Short mmCIF file of C-alpha atoms in Angstrom, two decimals:
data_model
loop_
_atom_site.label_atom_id
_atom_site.label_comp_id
_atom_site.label_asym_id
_atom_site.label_seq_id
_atom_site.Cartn_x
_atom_site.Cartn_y
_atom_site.Cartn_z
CA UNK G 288 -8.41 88.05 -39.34
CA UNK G 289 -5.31 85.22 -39.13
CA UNK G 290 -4.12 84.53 -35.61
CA UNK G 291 -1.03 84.75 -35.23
CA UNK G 292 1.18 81.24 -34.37
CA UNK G 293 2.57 82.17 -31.26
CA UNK G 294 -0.99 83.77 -29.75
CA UNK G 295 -2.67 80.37 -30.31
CA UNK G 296 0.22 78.42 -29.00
CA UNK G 297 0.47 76.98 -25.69
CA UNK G 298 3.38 79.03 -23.43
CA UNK G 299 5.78 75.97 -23.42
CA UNK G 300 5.35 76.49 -27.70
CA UNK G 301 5.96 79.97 -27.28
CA UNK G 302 8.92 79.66 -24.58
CA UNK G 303 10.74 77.30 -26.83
CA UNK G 304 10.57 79.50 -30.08
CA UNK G 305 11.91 82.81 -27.77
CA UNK G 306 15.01 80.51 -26.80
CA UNK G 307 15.53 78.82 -30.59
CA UNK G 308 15.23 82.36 -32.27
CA UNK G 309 18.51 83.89 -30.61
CA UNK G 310 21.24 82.71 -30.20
CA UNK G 311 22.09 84.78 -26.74
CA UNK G 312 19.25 82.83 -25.07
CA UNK G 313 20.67 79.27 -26.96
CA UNK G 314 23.56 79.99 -25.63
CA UNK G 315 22.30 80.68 -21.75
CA UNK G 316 20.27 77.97 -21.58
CA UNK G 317 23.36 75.62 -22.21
CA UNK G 318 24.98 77.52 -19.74
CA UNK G 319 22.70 77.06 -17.12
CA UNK G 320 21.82 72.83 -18.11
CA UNK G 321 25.67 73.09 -17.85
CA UNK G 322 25.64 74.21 -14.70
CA UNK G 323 23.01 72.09 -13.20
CA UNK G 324 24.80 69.44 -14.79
CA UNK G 325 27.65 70.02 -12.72
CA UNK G 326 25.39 70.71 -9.37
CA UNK G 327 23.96 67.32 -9.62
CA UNK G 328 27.22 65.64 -10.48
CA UNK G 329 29.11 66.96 -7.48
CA UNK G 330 26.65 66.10 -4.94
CA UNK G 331 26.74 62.57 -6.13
CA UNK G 332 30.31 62.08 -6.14
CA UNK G 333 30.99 60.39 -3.15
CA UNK G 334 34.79 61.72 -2.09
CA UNK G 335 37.57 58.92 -1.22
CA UNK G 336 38.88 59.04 2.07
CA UNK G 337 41.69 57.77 3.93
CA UNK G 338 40.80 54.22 5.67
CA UNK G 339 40.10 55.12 9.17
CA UNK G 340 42.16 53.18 11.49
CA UNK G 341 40.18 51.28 14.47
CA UNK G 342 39.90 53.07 17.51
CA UNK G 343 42.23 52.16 20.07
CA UNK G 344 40.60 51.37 23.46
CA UNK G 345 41.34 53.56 26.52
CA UNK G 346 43.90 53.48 28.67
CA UNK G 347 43.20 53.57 31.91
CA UNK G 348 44.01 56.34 34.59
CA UNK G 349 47.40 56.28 35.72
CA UNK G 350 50.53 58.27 36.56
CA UNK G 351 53.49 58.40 34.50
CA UNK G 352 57.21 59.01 34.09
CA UNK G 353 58.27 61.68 31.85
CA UNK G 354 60.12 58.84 30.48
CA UNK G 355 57.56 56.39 30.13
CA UNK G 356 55.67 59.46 28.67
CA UNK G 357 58.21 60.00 25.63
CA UNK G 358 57.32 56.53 24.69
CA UNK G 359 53.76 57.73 23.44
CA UNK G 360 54.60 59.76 20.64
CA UNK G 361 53.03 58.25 18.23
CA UNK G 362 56.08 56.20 16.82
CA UNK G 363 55.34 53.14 18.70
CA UNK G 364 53.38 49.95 17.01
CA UNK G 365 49.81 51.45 17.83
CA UNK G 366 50.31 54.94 17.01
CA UNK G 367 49.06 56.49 20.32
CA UNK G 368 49.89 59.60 20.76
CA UNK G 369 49.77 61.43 24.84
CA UNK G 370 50.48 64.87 25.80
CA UNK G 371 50.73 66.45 29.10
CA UNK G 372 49.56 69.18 30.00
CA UNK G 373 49.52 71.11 33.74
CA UNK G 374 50.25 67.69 35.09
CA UNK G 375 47.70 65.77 33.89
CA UNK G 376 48.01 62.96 30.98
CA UNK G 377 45.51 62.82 27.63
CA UNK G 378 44.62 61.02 24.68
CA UNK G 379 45.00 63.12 21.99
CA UNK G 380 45.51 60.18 19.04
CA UNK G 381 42.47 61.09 17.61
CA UNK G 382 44.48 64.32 15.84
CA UNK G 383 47.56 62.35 15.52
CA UNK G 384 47.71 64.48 12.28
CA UNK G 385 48.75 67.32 14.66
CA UNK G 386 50.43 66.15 17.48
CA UNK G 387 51.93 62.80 15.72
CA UNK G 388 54.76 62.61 13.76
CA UNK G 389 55.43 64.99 11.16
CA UNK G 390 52.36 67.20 12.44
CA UNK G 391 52.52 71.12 13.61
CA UNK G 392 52.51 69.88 17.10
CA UNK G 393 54.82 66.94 16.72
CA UNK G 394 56.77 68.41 19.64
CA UNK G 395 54.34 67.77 22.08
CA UNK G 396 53.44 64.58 21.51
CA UNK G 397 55.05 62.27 24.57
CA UNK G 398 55.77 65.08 26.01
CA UNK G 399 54.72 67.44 28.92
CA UNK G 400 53.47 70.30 26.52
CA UNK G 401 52.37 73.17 29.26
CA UNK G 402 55.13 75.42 28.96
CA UNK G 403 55.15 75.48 24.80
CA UNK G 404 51.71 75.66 25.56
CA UNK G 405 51.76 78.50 27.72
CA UNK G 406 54.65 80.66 25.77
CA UNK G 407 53.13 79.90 22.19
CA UNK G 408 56.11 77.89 21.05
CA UNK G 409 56.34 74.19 19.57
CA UNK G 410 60.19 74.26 19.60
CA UNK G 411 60.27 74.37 23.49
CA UNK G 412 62.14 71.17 24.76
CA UNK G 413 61.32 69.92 28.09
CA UNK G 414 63.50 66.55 28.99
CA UNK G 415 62.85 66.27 33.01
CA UNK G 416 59.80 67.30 34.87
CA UNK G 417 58.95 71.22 34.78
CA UNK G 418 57.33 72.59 37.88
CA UNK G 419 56.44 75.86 35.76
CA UNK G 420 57.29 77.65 39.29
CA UNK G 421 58.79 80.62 36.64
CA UNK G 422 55.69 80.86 34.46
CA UNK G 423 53.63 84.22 35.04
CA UNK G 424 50.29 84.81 35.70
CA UNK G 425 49.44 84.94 32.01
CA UNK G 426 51.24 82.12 30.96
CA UNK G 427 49.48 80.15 33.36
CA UNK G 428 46.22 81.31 32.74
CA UNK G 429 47.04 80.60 28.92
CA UNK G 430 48.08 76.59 30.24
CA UNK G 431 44.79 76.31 32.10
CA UNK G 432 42.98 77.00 29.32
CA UNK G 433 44.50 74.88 27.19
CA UNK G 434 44.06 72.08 29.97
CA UNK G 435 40.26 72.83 30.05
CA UNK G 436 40.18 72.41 25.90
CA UNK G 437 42.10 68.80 26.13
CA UNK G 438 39.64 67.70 28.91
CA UNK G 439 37.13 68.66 26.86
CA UNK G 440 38.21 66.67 23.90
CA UNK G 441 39.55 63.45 26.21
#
């Protein structure tokens, strides 16, 4: 009695002649080296970033104008961006991209930002000092919150 090839093969032997005999499983196994192909490739691929710019050191504590305030928007030579909020100053250049120039929050930036803050709107203007003194209960909840997230981040 003959044996037949593929019983006295090795598995591997016997793997390879199941995926060379059809075409379906040719065809799948490119698909899937494909695939890994791809895997491999995109986890190597080191994406290209922006430079980052060099942290600007801290300013220290201090009070300001809400003129001398509108200065940090983000225009100025070192780009560093301050918004008020509930009275207090921060730091928020590290997401210049929103509060900067041509960000979402652009309005804020220089500016005392707890009553567009507090009524959910960037457009809000605020010039002078605002005491909030009209603000409700809600509203002022909303800018207290929003005062504990900055802190947070400063």
């Amino acid at each position: 009695m003959a044996e037949n090839p593929k019983e006295s093969g090795n598995i591997l032997t016997n793997i390879l002649s199941e995926i060379v005999e059809s075409p379906l499983n040719l065809a799948l196994v490119g698909l899937i080296a494909f695939l890994i192909y791809k895997i491999v490739k995109s986890r190597t691929h080191v994406p290209s970033f922006a430079p980052i710019e060099p942290a600007l050191p801290k300013l220290k504590k201090r009070d300001f104008s809400v003129e001398e305030l509108r200065k940090y928007d983000g225009t100025q030579e070192d780009g560093r961006v301050l918004v008020a909020v509930n009275g207090n100053v921060y730091d928020v250049t590290k997401g210049k991209r929103f509060y900067g120039p041509g960000g979402p929050y652009a309005a804020f930036g220089g500016k005392d930002a707890s009553r567009g803050l507090a009524t959910f709107q960037v457009s809000v203007k605020t010039e002078e000092y605002d005491d909030l003194s009209d603000l409700n209960s809600m509203e002022m909840d909303s800018v207290r919150e929003w005062e504990a997230q900055f802190k947070g981040n400063d």
